[in-house]
DNA sequence: GCCAACGTTGGC
DNA sequence: GCCAACGTTGGC
């Protein structure tokens, strides 16, 4: 079991929209490091859903339901999906009772090394098990 | 709206 | 291969 965090701007694709749809094709990733992380996801892995830009923070938990395949929104010269970029499919699991804001994450010593803080622009990143547990715990109250 | 961080592009 | 210019992301 691996743990991840994905970012989305709530004005573009927020948690609410995700829950309404019931399933998301996580497309549009155009960064190699983020792409490599998508490729490493396995069915059943747990994924923290983070809102960036507007009220930044972790708002919910999702799970991987389909592993990486070519991104249909990334066409190559032959107008076929490029194999360079990939998508995964995610389903919502639960909304956190209390969103864990970025400022709260920054204030927690055990979360001082999360990629979210170290690499602020990365949109798909791994989360250590202890970090994952801490964020879920903070989201309970 | 501003700005820092950082990835990409293109000239040389 | 280096580096300046530029575009994008994301926090504030």
Short mmCIF file of C-alpha atoms (C1' of nucleotides) in Angstrom, two decimals:
data_model
loop_
_atom_site.label_atom_id
_atom_site.label_comp_id
_atom_site.label_asym_id
_atom_site.label_seq_id
_atom_site.Cartn_x
_atom_site.Cartn_y
_atom_site.Cartn_z
CA UNK A 1 0.00 0.00 0.00
CA UNK A 2 1.33 3.38 -1.03
CA UNK A 3 0.17 6.85 -0.13
CA UNK A 4 -0.01 9.90 -2.36
CA UNK A 5 -1.20 13.46 -2.53
CA UNK A 6 -2.69 15.11 -5.59
CA UNK A 7 -3.45 18.79 -6.05
CA UNK A 8 -6.32 20.46 -7.78
CA UNK A 9 -7.50 24.02 -7.88
CA UNK A 10 -11.01 23.99 -6.43
CA UNK A 11 -12.14 26.56 -8.99
CA UNK A 12 -11.18 24.15 -11.77
CA UNK A 13 -11.87 20.75 -10.27
CA UNK A 14 -12.77 20.70 -6.61
CA UNK A 15 -13.56 17.95 -4.15
CA UNK A 16 -17.27 18.66 -4.49
CA UNK A 17 -17.16 18.09 -8.22
CA UNK A 18 -15.14 14.91 -7.71
CA UNK A 19 -17.77 13.50 -5.31
CA UNK A 20 -20.59 14.41 -7.68
CA UNK A 21 -18.87 12.59 -10.53
CA UNK A 22 -17.99 9.64 -8.34
CA UNK A 23 -14.86 8.90 -10.37
CA UNK A 24 -12.14 11.04 -11.91
CA UNK A 25 -9.75 10.54 -14.78
CA UNK A 26 -6.67 12.35 -13.46
CA UNK A 27 -5.52 13.89 -16.73
CA UNK A 28 -3.50 16.88 -17.78
CA UNK A 29 -0.33 16.11 -15.81
CA UNK A 30 2.59 17.46 -17.87
CA UNK A 31 5.50 17.24 -15.47
CA UNK A 32 7.88 14.29 -15.58
CA UNK A 33 8.26 13.84 -11.86
CA UNK A 34 4.50 13.94 -11.35
CA UNK A 35 4.08 11.55 -14.29
CA UNK A 36 6.53 9.11 -12.72
CA UNK A 37 4.48 9.20 -9.54
CA UNK A 38 1.27 8.46 -11.48
CA UNK A 39 3.02 5.46 -13.03
CA UNK A 40 3.92 4.14 -9.58
CA UNK A 41 0.32 4.18 -8.31
CA UNK A 42 -1.38 0.83 -7.76
CA UNK A 43 -5.04 -0.04 -7.43
CA UNK A 44 -6.07 0.46 -3.80
CA UNK A 45 -3.40 3.04 -2.98
CA UNK A 46 -4.72 5.91 -0.86
CA UNK A 47 -4.61 9.46 -2.18
CA UNK A 48 -5.01 12.69 -0.27
CA UNK A 49 -6.96 15.28 -2.24
CA UNK A 50 -5.49 18.76 -1.85
CA UNK A 51 -6.99 22.08 -2.82
CA UNK A 52 -4.36 24.51 -4.05
CA UNK A 53 -4.49 28.30 -4.45
CA UNK A 54 -7.91 28.91 -2.84
CA UNK A 55 -7.95 27.98 0.85
CA UNK A 56 -5.07 25.55 0.37
CA UNK A 57 -5.34 22.31 2.29
CA UNK A 58 -6.16 18.60 2.27
CA UNK A 59 -9.92 18.16 2.02
CA UNK A 60 -10.53 14.50 1.36
CA UNK A 61 -9.33 10.98 0.79
CA UNK A 62 -9.49 9.08 -2.49
CA UNK A 63 -8.27 5.74 -3.77
CA UNK A 64 -6.71 4.52 -7.00
CA UNK A 65 -9.18 2.45 -9.01
CA UNK A 66 -7.31 2.21 -12.32
CA UNK A 67 -3.58 2.31 -12.94
CA UNK A 68 -1.71 4.48 -15.44
CA UNK A 69 -2.56 4.45 -19.15
CA UNK A 70 -1.85 6.99 -21.93
CA UNK A 71 -3.49 10.39 -21.43
CA UNK A 72 -6.19 10.82 -24.09
CA UNK A 73 -5.85 14.60 -23.77
CA UNK A 74 -2.18 14.46 -24.85
CA UNK A 75 -2.17 13.86 -28.60
CA UNK A 76 1.05 13.07 -30.48
CA UNK A 77 1.95 13.96 -34.08
CA UNK A 78 -0.25 11.13 -35.36
CA UNK A 79 -3.18 12.50 -33.41
CA UNK A 80 -3.19 9.43 -31.18
CA UNK A 81 -2.82 9.59 -27.39
CA UNK A 82 0.81 10.27 -26.52
CA UNK A 83 2.45 7.52 -24.54
CA UNK A 84 4.59 10.14 -22.86
CA UNK A 85 1.84 11.31 -20.51
CA UNK A 86 -0.48 9.16 -18.46
CA UNK A 87 -3.65 9.30 -16.38
CA UNK A 88 -4.92 7.26 -13.46
CA UNK A 89 -8.49 6.94 -12.26
CA UNK A 90 -9.54 7.87 -8.74
CA UNK A 91 -12.66 7.50 -6.62
CA UNK A 92 -13.58 9.50 -3.52
CA UNK A 93 -13.44 7.62 -0.22
CA UNK A 94 -14.36 10.23 2.37
CA UNK A 95 -14.35 13.95 3.04
CA UNK A 96 -12.19 14.96 5.99
CA UNK A 97 -14.40 16.22 8.85
CA UNK A 98 -12.01 19.16 9.13
CA UNK A 99 -9.84 20.24 6.19
CA UNK A 100 -6.14 20.19 7.06
CA UNK A 101 -4.93 23.58 5.94
CA UNK A 102 -1.48 24.24 4.56
CA UNK A 103 -0.73 26.48 7.53
CA UNK A 104 -1.67 23.63 9.88
CA UNK A 105 0.60 21.26 7.96
CA UNK A 106 3.46 23.76 8.16
CA UNK A 107 2.90 24.11 11.90
CA UNK A 108 3.19 20.35 12.53
CA UNK A 109 6.80 19.26 13.21
CA UNK A 110 6.13 15.70 12.01
CA UNK A 111 5.11 17.09 8.63
CA UNK A 112 8.13 19.34 8.16
CA UNK A 113 9.49 17.20 5.34
CA UNK A 114 6.40 16.54 3.24
CA UNK A 115 6.99 17.10 -0.45
CA UNK A 116 4.10 19.55 -0.37
CA UNK A 117 6.32 21.98 1.51
CA UNK A 118 9.67 20.98 0.06
CA UNK A 119 8.51 21.04 -3.56
CA UNK A 120 5.62 23.41 -3.62
CA UNK A 121 4.97 23.12 -7.35
CA UNK A 122 4.81 19.34 -7.65
CA UNK A 123 1.21 18.26 -8.31
CA UNK A 124 1.44 14.50 -7.67
CA UNK A 125 3.67 13.34 -4.83
CA UNK A 126 4.32 10.41 -2.52
CA UNK A 127 3.45 10.68 1.18
CA UNK A 128 5.14 8.60 3.87
CA UNK A 129 2.85 6.32 5.94
CA UNK A 130 3.48 8.28 9.15
CA UNK A 131 2.80 11.56 7.38
CA UNK A 132 -0.38 10.12 5.90
CA UNK A 133 -1.59 8.98 9.34
CA UNK A 134 -0.84 12.37 10.84
CA UNK A 135 -2.76 14.27 8.17
CA UNK A 136 -5.78 11.97 8.55
CA UNK A 137 -5.62 12.44 12.31
CA UNK A 138 -5.48 16.22 11.99
CA UNK A 139 -8.49 16.01 9.69
CA UNK A 140 -10.67 14.42 12.37
CA UNK A 141 -11.29 17.55 14.40
"C1'" DG B 1 -2.33 41.42 -7.88
"C1'" DC B 2 2.32 40.41 -6.76
"C1'" DC B 3 6.16 37.67 -6.58
"C1'" DA B 4 9.24 33.55 -5.75
"C1'" DA B 5 10.27 29.07 -7.39
"C1'" DC B 6 10.96 26.34 -10.97
"C1'" DG B 7 10.37 24.01 -15.56
"C1'" DT B 8 10.87 24.71 -20.54
"C1'" DT B 9 12.48 26.82 -24.72
"C1'" DG B 10 15.62 28.58 -27.85
"C1'" DG B 11 19.83 31.23 -29.23
"C1'" DC B 12 24.53 30.77 -29.29
"C1'" DG C 1 26.04 22.45 -22.95
"C1'" DC C 2 25.15 27.01 -21.06
"C1'" DC C 3 22.15 30.45 -19.87
"C1'" DA C 4 18.73 34.16 -20.56
"C1'" DA C 5 13.97 34.71 -21.46
"C1'" DC C 6 9.68 33.28 -20.70
"C1'" DG C 7 5.53 30.78 -18.94
"C1'" DT C 8 3.23 28.46 -15.12
"C1'" DT C 9 2.24 27.25 -10.42
"C1'" DG C 10 0.90 28.44 -6.11
"C1'" DG C 11 1.31 31.06 -1.63
"C1'" DC C 12 0.19 35.23 0.31
#
